XYZ file of C-alpha atoms in Angstrom:
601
model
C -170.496 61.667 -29.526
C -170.482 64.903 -27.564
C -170.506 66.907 -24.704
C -173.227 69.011 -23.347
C -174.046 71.552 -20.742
C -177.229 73.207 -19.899
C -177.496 75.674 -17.235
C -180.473 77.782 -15.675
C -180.281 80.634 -13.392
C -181.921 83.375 -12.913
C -182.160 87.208 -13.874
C -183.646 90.039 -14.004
C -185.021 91.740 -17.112
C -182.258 92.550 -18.765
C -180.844 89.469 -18.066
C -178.014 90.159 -15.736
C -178.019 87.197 -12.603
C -176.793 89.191 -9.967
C -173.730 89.756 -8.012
C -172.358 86.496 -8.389
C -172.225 87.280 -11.939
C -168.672 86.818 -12.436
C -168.601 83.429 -10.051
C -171.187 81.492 -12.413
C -169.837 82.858 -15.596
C -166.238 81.995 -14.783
C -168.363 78.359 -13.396
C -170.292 77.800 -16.576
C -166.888 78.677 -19.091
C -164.685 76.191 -16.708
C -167.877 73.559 -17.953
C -168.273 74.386 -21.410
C -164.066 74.092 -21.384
C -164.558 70.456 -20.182
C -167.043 69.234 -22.704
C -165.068 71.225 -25.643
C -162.804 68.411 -24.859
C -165.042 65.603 -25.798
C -165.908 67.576 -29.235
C -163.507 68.485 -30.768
C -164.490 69.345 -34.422
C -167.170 71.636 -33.183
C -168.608 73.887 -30.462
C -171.543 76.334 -29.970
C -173.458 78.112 -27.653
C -177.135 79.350 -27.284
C -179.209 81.258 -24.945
C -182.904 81.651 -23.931
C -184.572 84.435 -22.019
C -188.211 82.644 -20.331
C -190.120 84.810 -17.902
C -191.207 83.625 -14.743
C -194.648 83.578 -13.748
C -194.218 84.950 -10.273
C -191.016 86.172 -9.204
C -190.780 85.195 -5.666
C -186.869 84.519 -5.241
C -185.658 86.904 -2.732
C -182.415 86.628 -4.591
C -181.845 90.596 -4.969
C -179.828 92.392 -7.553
C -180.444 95.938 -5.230
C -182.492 95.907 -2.225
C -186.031 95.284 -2.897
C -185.593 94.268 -6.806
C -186.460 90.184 -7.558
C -184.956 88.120 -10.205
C -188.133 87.910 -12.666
C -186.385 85.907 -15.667
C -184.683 82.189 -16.375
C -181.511 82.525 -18.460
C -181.502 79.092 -19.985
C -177.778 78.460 -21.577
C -177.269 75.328 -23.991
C -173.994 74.523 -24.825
C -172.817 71.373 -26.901
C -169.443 69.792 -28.330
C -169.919 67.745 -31.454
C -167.013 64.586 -32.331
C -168.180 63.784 -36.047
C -168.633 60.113 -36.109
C -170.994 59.843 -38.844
C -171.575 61.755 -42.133
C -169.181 64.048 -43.813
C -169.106 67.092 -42.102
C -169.652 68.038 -38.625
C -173.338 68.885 -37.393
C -173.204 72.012 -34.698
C -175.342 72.018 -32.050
C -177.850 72.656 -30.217
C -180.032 71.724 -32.880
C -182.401 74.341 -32.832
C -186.136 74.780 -34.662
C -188.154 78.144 -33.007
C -188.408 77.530 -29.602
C -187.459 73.327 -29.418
C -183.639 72.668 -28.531
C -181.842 70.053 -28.318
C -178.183 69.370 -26.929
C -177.761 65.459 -28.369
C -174.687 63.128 -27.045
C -175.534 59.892 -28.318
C -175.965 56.871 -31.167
C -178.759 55.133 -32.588
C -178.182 52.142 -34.109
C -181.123 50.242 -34.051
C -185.409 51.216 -33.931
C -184.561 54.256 -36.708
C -183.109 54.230 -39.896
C -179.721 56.259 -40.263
C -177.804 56.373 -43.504
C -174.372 56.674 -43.782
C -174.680 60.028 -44.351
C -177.093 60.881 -42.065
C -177.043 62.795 -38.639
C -178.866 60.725 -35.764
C -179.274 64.297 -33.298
C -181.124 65.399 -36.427
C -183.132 62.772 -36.992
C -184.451 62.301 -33.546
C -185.140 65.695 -33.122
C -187.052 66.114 -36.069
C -189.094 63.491 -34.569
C -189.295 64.902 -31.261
C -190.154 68.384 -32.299
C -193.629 66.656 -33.749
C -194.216 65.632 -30.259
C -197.282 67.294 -28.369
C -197.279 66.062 -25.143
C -194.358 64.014 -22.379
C -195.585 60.680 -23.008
C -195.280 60.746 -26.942
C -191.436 62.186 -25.954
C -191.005 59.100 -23.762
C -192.272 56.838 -26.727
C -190.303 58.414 -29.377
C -187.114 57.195 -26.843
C -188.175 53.766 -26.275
C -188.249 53.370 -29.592
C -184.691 53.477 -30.861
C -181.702 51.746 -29.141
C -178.197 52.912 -28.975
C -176.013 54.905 -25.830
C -177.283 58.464 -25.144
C -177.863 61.288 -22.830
C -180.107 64.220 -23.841
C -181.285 67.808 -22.910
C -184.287 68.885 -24.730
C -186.255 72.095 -24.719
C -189.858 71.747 -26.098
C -191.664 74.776 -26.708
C -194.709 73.962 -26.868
C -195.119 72.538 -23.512
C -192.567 75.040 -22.197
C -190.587 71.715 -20.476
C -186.935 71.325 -20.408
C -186.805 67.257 -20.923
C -183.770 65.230 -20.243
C -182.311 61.894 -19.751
C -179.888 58.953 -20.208
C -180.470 55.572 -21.772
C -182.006 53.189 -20.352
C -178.449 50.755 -18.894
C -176.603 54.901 -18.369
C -173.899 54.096 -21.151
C -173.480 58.007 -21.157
C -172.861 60.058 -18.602
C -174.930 62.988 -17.388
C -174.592 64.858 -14.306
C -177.474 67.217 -12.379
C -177.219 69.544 -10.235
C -180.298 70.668 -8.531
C -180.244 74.904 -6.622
C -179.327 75.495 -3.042
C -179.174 78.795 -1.106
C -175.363 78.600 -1.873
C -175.439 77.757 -5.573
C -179.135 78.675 -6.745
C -178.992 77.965 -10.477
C -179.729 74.200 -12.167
C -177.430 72.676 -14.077
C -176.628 69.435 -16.101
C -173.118 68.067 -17.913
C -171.983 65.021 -19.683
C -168.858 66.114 -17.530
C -167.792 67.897 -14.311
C -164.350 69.772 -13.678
C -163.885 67.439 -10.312
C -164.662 68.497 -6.941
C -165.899 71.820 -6.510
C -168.196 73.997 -3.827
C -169.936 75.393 -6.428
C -171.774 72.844 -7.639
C -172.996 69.401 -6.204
C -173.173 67.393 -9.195
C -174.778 63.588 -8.894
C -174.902 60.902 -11.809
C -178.575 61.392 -13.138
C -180.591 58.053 -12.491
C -181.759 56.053 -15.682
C -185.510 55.351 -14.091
C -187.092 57.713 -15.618
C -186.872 60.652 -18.201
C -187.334 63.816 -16.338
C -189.118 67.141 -16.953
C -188.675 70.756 -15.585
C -191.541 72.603 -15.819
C -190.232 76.514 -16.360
C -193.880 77.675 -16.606
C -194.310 76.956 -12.889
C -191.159 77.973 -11.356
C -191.418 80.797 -8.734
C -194.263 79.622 -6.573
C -191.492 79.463 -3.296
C -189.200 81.613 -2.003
C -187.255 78.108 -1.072
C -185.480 77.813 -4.340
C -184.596 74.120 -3.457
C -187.895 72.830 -3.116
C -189.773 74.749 -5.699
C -186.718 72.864 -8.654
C -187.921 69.626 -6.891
C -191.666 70.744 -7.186
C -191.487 71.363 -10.775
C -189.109 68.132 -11.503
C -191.438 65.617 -12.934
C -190.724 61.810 -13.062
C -192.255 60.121 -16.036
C -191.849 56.128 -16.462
C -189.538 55.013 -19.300
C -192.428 52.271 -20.178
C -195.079 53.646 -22.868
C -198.341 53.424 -22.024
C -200.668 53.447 -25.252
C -201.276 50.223 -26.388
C -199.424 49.283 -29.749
C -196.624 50.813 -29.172
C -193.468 48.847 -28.555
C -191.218 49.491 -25.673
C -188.644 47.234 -27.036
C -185.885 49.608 -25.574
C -187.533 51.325 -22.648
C -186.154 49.022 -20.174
C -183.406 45.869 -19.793
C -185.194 42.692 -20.171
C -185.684 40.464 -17.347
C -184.124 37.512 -16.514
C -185.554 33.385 -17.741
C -186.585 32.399 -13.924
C -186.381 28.738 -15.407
C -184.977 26.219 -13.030
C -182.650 23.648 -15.094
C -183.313 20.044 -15.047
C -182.443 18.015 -11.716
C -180.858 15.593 -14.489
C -178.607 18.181 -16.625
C -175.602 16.445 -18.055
C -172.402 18.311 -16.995
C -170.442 20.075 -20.005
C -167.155 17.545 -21.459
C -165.836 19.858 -23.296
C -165.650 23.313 -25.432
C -165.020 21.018 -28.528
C -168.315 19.555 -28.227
C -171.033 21.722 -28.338
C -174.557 19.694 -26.784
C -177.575 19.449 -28.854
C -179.349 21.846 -26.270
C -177.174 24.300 -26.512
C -176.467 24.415 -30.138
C -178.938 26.840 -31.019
C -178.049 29.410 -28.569
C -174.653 29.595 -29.294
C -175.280 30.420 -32.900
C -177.936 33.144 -31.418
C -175.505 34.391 -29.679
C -172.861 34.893 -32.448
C -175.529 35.945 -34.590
C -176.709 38.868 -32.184
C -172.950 40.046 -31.239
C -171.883 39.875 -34.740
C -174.800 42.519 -35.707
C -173.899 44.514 -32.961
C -170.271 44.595 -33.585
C -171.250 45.294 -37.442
C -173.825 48.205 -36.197
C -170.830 49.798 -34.375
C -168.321 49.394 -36.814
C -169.928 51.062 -39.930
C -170.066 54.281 -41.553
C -167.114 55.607 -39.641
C -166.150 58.609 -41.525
C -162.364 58.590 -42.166
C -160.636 61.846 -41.161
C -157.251 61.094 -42.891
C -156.517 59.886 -47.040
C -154.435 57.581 -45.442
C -155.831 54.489 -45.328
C -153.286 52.980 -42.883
C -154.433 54.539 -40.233
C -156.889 52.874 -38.202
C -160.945 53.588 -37.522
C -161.559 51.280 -34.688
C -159.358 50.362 -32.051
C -160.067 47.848 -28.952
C -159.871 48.242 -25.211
C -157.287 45.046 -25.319
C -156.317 42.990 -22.702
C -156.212 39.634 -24.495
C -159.296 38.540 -22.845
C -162.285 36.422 -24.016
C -164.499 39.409 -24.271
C -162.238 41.505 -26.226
C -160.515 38.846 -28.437
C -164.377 37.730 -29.294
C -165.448 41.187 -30.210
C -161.634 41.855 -32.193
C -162.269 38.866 -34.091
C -166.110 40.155 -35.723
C -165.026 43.723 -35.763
C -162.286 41.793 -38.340
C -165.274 40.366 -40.236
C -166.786 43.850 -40.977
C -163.929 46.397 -41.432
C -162.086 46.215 -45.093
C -159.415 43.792 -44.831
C -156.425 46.269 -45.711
C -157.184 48.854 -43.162
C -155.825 48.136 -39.877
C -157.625 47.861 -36.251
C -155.981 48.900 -33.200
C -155.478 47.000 -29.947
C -154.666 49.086 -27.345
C -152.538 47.162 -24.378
C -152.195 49.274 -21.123
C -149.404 48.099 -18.496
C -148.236 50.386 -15.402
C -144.937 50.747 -13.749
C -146.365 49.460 -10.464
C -143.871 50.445 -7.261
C -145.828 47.944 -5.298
C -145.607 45.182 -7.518
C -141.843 45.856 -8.073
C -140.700 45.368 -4.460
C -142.942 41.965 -4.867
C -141.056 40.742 -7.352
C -137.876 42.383 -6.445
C -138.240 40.202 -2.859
C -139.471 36.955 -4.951
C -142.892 36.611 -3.454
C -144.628 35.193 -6.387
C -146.597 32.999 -4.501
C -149.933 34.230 -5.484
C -148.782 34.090 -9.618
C -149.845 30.346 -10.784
C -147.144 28.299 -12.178
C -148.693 28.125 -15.721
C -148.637 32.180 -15.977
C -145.222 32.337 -14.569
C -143.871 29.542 -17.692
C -146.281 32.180 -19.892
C -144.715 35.153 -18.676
C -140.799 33.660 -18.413
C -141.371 32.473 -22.816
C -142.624 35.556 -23.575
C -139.923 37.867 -22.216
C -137.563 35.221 -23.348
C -138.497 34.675 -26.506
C -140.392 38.031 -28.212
C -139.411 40.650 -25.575
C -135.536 40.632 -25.439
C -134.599 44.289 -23.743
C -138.218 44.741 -22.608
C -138.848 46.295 -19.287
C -139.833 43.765 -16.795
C -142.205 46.388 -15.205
C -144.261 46.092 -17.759
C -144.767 42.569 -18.141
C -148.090 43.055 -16.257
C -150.266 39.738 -16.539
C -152.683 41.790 -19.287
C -149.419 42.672 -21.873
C -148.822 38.790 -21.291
C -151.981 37.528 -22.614
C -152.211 40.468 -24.741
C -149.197 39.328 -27.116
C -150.187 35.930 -26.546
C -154.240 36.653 -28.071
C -152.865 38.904 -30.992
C -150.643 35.576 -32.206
C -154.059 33.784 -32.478
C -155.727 36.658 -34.359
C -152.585 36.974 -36.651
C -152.784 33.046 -37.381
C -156.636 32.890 -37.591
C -156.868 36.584 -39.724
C -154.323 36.624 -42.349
C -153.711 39.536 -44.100
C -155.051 41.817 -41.463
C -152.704 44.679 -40.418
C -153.507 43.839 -36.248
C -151.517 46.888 -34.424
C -150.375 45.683 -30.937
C -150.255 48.895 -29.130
C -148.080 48.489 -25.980
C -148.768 51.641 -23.845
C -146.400 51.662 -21.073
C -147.238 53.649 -18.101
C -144.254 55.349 -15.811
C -145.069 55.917 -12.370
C -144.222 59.219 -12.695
C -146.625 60.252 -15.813
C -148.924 58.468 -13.883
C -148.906 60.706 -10.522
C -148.596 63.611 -12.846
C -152.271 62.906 -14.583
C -154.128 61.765 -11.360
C -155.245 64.971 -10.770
C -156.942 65.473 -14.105
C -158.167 61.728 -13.743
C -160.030 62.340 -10.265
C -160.978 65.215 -12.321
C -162.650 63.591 -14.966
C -164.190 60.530 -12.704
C -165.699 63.002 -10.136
C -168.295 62.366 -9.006
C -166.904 58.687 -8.846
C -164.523 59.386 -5.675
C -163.109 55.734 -4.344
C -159.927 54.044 -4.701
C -161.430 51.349 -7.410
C -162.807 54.237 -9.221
C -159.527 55.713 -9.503
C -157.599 52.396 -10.324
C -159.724 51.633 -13.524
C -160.166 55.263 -14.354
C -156.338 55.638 -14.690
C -156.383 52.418 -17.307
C -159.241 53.698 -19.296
C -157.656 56.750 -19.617
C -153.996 56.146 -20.668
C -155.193 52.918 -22.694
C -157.914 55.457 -24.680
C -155.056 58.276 -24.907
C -153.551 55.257 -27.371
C -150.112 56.424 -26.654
C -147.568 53.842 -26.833
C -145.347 51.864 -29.554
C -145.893 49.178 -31.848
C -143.684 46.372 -33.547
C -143.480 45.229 -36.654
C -143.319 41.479 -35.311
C -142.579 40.243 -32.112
C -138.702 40.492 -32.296
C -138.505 43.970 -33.904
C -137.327 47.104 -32.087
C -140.595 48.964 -30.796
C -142.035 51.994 -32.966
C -143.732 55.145 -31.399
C -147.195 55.116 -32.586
C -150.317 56.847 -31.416
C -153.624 55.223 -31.945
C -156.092 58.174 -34.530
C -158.879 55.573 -33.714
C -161.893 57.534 -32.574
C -164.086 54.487 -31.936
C -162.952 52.182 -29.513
C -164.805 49.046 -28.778
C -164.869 47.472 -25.314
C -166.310 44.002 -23.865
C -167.952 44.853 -20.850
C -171.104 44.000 -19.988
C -170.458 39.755 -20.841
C -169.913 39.101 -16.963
C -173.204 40.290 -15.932
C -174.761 38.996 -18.820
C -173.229 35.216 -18.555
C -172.169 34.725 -15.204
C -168.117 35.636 -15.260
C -167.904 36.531 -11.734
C -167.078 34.037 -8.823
C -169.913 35.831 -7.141
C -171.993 33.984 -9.574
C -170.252 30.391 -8.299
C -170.760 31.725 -4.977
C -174.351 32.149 -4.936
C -174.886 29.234 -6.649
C -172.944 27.298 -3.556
C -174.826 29.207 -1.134
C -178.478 29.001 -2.519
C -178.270 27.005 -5.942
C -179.877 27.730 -9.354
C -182.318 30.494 -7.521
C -180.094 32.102 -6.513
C -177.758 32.393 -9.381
C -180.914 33.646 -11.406
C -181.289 36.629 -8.736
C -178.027 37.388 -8.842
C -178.050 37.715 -12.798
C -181.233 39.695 -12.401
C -179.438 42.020 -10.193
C -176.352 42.129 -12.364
C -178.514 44.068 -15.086
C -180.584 45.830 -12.754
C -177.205 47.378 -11.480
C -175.609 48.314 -14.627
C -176.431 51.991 -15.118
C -175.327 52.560 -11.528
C -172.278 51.168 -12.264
C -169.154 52.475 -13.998
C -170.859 53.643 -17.599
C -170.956 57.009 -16.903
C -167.402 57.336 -15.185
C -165.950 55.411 -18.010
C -167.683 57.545 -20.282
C -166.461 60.718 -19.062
C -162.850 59.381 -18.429
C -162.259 58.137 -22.397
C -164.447 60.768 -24.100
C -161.635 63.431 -22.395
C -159.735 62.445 -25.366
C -161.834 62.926 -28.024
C -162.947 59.431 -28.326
C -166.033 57.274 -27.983
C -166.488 53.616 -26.286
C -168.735 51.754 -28.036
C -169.926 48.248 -25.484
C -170.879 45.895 -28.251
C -172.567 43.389 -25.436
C -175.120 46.141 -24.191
C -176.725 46.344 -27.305
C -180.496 46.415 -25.570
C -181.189 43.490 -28.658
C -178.526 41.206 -27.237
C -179.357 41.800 -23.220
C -182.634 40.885 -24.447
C -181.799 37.789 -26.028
C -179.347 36.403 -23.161
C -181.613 37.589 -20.542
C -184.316 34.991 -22.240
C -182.243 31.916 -22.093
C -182.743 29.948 -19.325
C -179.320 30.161 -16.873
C -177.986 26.727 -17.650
C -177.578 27.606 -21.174
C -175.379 30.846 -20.388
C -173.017 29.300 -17.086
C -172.839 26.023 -14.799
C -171.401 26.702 -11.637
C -170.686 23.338 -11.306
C -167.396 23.249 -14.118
C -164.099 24.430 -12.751
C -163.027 28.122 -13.899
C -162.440 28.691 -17.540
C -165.109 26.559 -18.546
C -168.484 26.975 -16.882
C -168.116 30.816 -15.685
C -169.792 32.245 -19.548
C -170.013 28.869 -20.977
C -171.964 30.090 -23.555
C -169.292 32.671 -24.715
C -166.497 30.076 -24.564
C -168.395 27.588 -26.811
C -169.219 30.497 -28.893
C -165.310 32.006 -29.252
C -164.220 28.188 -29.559
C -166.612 27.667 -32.481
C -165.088 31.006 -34.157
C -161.699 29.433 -34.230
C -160.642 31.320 -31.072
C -159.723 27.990 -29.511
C -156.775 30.002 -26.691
C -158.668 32.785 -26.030
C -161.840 30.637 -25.458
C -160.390 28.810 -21.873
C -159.020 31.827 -20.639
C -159.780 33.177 -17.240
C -161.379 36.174 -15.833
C -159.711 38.964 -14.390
C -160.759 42.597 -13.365
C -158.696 45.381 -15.724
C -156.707 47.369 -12.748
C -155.542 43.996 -11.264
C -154.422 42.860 -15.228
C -152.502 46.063 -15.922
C -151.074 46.766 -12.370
C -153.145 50.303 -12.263
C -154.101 49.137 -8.888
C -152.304 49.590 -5.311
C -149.489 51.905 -6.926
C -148.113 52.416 -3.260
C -149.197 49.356 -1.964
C -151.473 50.629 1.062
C -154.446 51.530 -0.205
C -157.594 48.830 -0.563
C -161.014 48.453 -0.739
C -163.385 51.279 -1.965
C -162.646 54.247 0.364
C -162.891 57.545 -0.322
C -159.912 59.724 -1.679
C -158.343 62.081 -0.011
């Protein structure tokens, strides 16, 4: 994983870009700062002088003088997560550069020791034209975003994959800031730049040789900005990851037999819940391996898990188990808030909305393991948290599971929201700033641990680089009551659009504000149910086999998954209900009078 920055203004001969000189270099340093952060173990910087074929830009260095030359800067972070040493980029071969922030784990082979920026841009430095670029990337599955500079087309190429599970930001010249940029990461709301999340429709191309034709420096970027469509077209060669798969339009049977119970798996479905474990396990595995370990001790953990005691993450925990060596320990990181808002609720008994079975869950816990505890952190995710790392402790013996409690105060957590907004910017709305705040304290990995669950708590900060999270299973298998609600409204039809739509809006989403939040850290998600294989395989069973809006909460919201976990021996975590991660750790509503998604002040 890493960060990169690629900028583009202009100059004149000698390279100098004007007056505001000072303005962009101070700009492009402030950048390169903010995507150090996401690499730690190394940094570099290189620069490229292109003429322009006719220097129209009446941006003048003295009066009468035009800028004549494109100072192309590539910077890029590197946060060694495979071989044994670090790999500094850009990657460079004559003219071809390439800034690389990204994984492959399936279409190419990569050996344990092996670099996967290297290897794809030894491929893509064989590439003579923008289609064979496209069809090296459809070829090879795995989160990434990309800046490449091909010489012998004289392009600057660049993209994200195809569901945006890294981010990348663009910003395209004005009159006011005239130079082209792109970022894995911004440094939050600024007038000097107007950064967007790049779209994942296409991979796009600047062409430098035509630059210049306009005096509008706007339009003549947009002129030379070429769209080219992810899907190859040569015949033979397999787009396999060039796009999400669509969704089985199959209507179920007017006759389908209702679900009895998560014991009993039907005949029907039998076969695609061992698919399904087979195709998460392999993704989990692909994830999970050839971690290098940056510490002789071998207590300290490689992998740690975005942990809320959930169905998606206990699933995921429980085949990470299966593929890391048994006497090395995983860590499961557990964020709860000091929530002011939810204090005066309790404080003036309203627990109305808390159901009665969460409230006996919530009373035995603090009775019985959490003697001294702070009741502010008691949130409903630290509940079912303790509750889902019993089950892995009875069903995993011998594993070394660390419970990592990370308790927020309100005040550490007013103190970081300005570096949060930061680091979610462009994202600007109150639910962006509620989940970024979680992802960002529970990735930190701050917190204490306990030796069992009547012990004193331990300091203890998480080392784990890699940490695995489960979204992406609520699109994919109908979690969401929007899915029952649909379903009410305009039966199976409906609930097949909606799951369509639920892919088609995934790289819009969060990916790349997640992304930019956790990597601040030094770290790298890894979303073992966007694998491109497994949204292929769900998105080809027909909709009855994945949810059936018909069964009451718990059982036919991601049937398939609950069958699945029950049939792995994770018979709790299985029945479990879904709920969103700022509501579960209290990140959300800290005063109480915020809601909905408006934009910050």
């Amino acid at each position: 994983m890493c960060g990169i920055f690629v900028s583009a203004t202009f100059s004149d001969p000698d390279g100098n870009i004007g007056h505001e000189s000072k303005d962009f270099s101070a700009l492009r340093l402030k950048l390169q700062k903010m995507n150090a952060d996401r690499g730690p173990d190394a940094q570099n910087f290189y620069s490229l002088l292109l003429d322009i074929a006719t220097p129209t830009y009446p941006l003048a260095l003295d009066a009468g003088e035009c800028l004549s030359r494109l100072s192309v800067g590539f910077y890029a972070s590197e946060l060694r997560l495979r071989g044994e040493f670090p790999i500094v980029q850009p990657h460079i071969r004559g003219k071809n550069i390439l800034c690389w922030n990204g994984e492959i784990f399936e279409g190419m082979e990569i050996l344990a020791q092996d670099n996967d920026g290297s290897k794809i841009f030894d491929v893509l430095c064989s590439a003579e034209s923008p289609e064979q670029i496209r069809d090296i990337f459809s070829t090879v599955e795995g989160p990434y975003a990309f800046v490449l500079y091909h010489e012998n087309s004289d392009h600057l190429y660049y993209g994200r994959d195809p569901l945006g599970r890294r981010s990348l930001l663009v910003h395209k010249p004005t009159q006011e800031a005239p130079y082209f940029l792109l970022s894995s990461v911004s440094a939050g709301a600024d007038p000097a730049y107007e950064f967007a999340e790049l779209s994942t429709e296409h991979i796009y191309s600047l062409n430098f040789g035509s630059l210049g034709g306009s005096t509008d420096i706007s339009s003549d970027f947009n002129l030379c900005i070429e769209r080219i469509s992810r899907t190859p077209s040569i015949p033979g060669i397999s787009h396999e990851f060039a796009e999400p798969a669509q969704v089985n339009t199959s209507i179920p049977p007017d006759d389908l037999p209702r679900l009895e119970s998560l014991d009993h798996i039907p005949g029907y479905l039998a076969q695609a819940v061992d698919g399904l474990i087979y195709h998460l396990d392999r993704s989990v595995l692909l994830r999970v391996r050839d971690i290098p370990r940056l510490s002789q001790n071998e207590q300290k953990a490689r992998v740690g898990v975005l942990f809320s005691g959930g169905i998606d993450c206990a699933v995921i925990t429980y085949l990470a188990h299966r593929h890391i060596p048994l006497d090395e320990p995983i860590d499961l990181l557990n964020v709860a808030f000091e929530n002011p808002h939810k204090i005066r609720i309790q404080k003036e008994g309203n627990t109305g909305s808390i159901s009665g079975r969460h409230k006996k869950s919530k009373a035995q816990i603090q009775d019985n393991k959490l003697e001294g505890e702070n009741i502010s952190y008691l949130v409903p995710d630290r509940v079912t948290g303790i509750m889902e790392v019993e089950e892995l402790r009875r069903i995993c013996p011998g594993r070394i599971w660390n419970f990592v409690e990370v308790n927020v105060p309100y005040e550490d957590c007013q103190a970081a929201r300005p570096i949060i907004e930061s680091l979610m910017f462009p994202g600007r709305t109150v639910m962006d700033l509620s989940l970024a705040l979680a992802l960002y304290f529970a990735s930190r990995g701050k917190g204490h641990i306990r030796q069992n669950p009547e012990s004193q708590p331990i300091s203890y900060t998480s080392d784990a680089r890699v940490l695995l999270n489960g979204l992406g299973s609520d699109e994919l298998l109908g979690g969401y009551s929007r899915h029952r609600s649909v379903y009410k409204s305009g039966g199976w039809e409906a609930a097949i659009a909606e799951l369509q739509q639920e892919i088609d809006r995934i790289p819009t989403r969060n990916l790349g504000r997640d992304d930019r939040v956790i990597s601040a850290h030094g770290k790298e998600t890894r979303h073992p149910f966007l694998s491109l294989s497994l949204v292929s395989f769900l998105a080809s069973l027909p909709v009855h086999f994945k949810m059936d809006p018909r069964l009451e909460l718990g059982v036919g919201d991601k049937m398939l998954l609950r069958l699945a976990a029950r049939k792995l021996g994770l018979h709790e975590a299985s029945c479990r209900k879904k709920r969103a991660m700022q509501f579960g750790s209290h990140s959300a509503r800290m005063d109480g009078e915020r809601r909905g998604d408006v934009d910050l002040e």
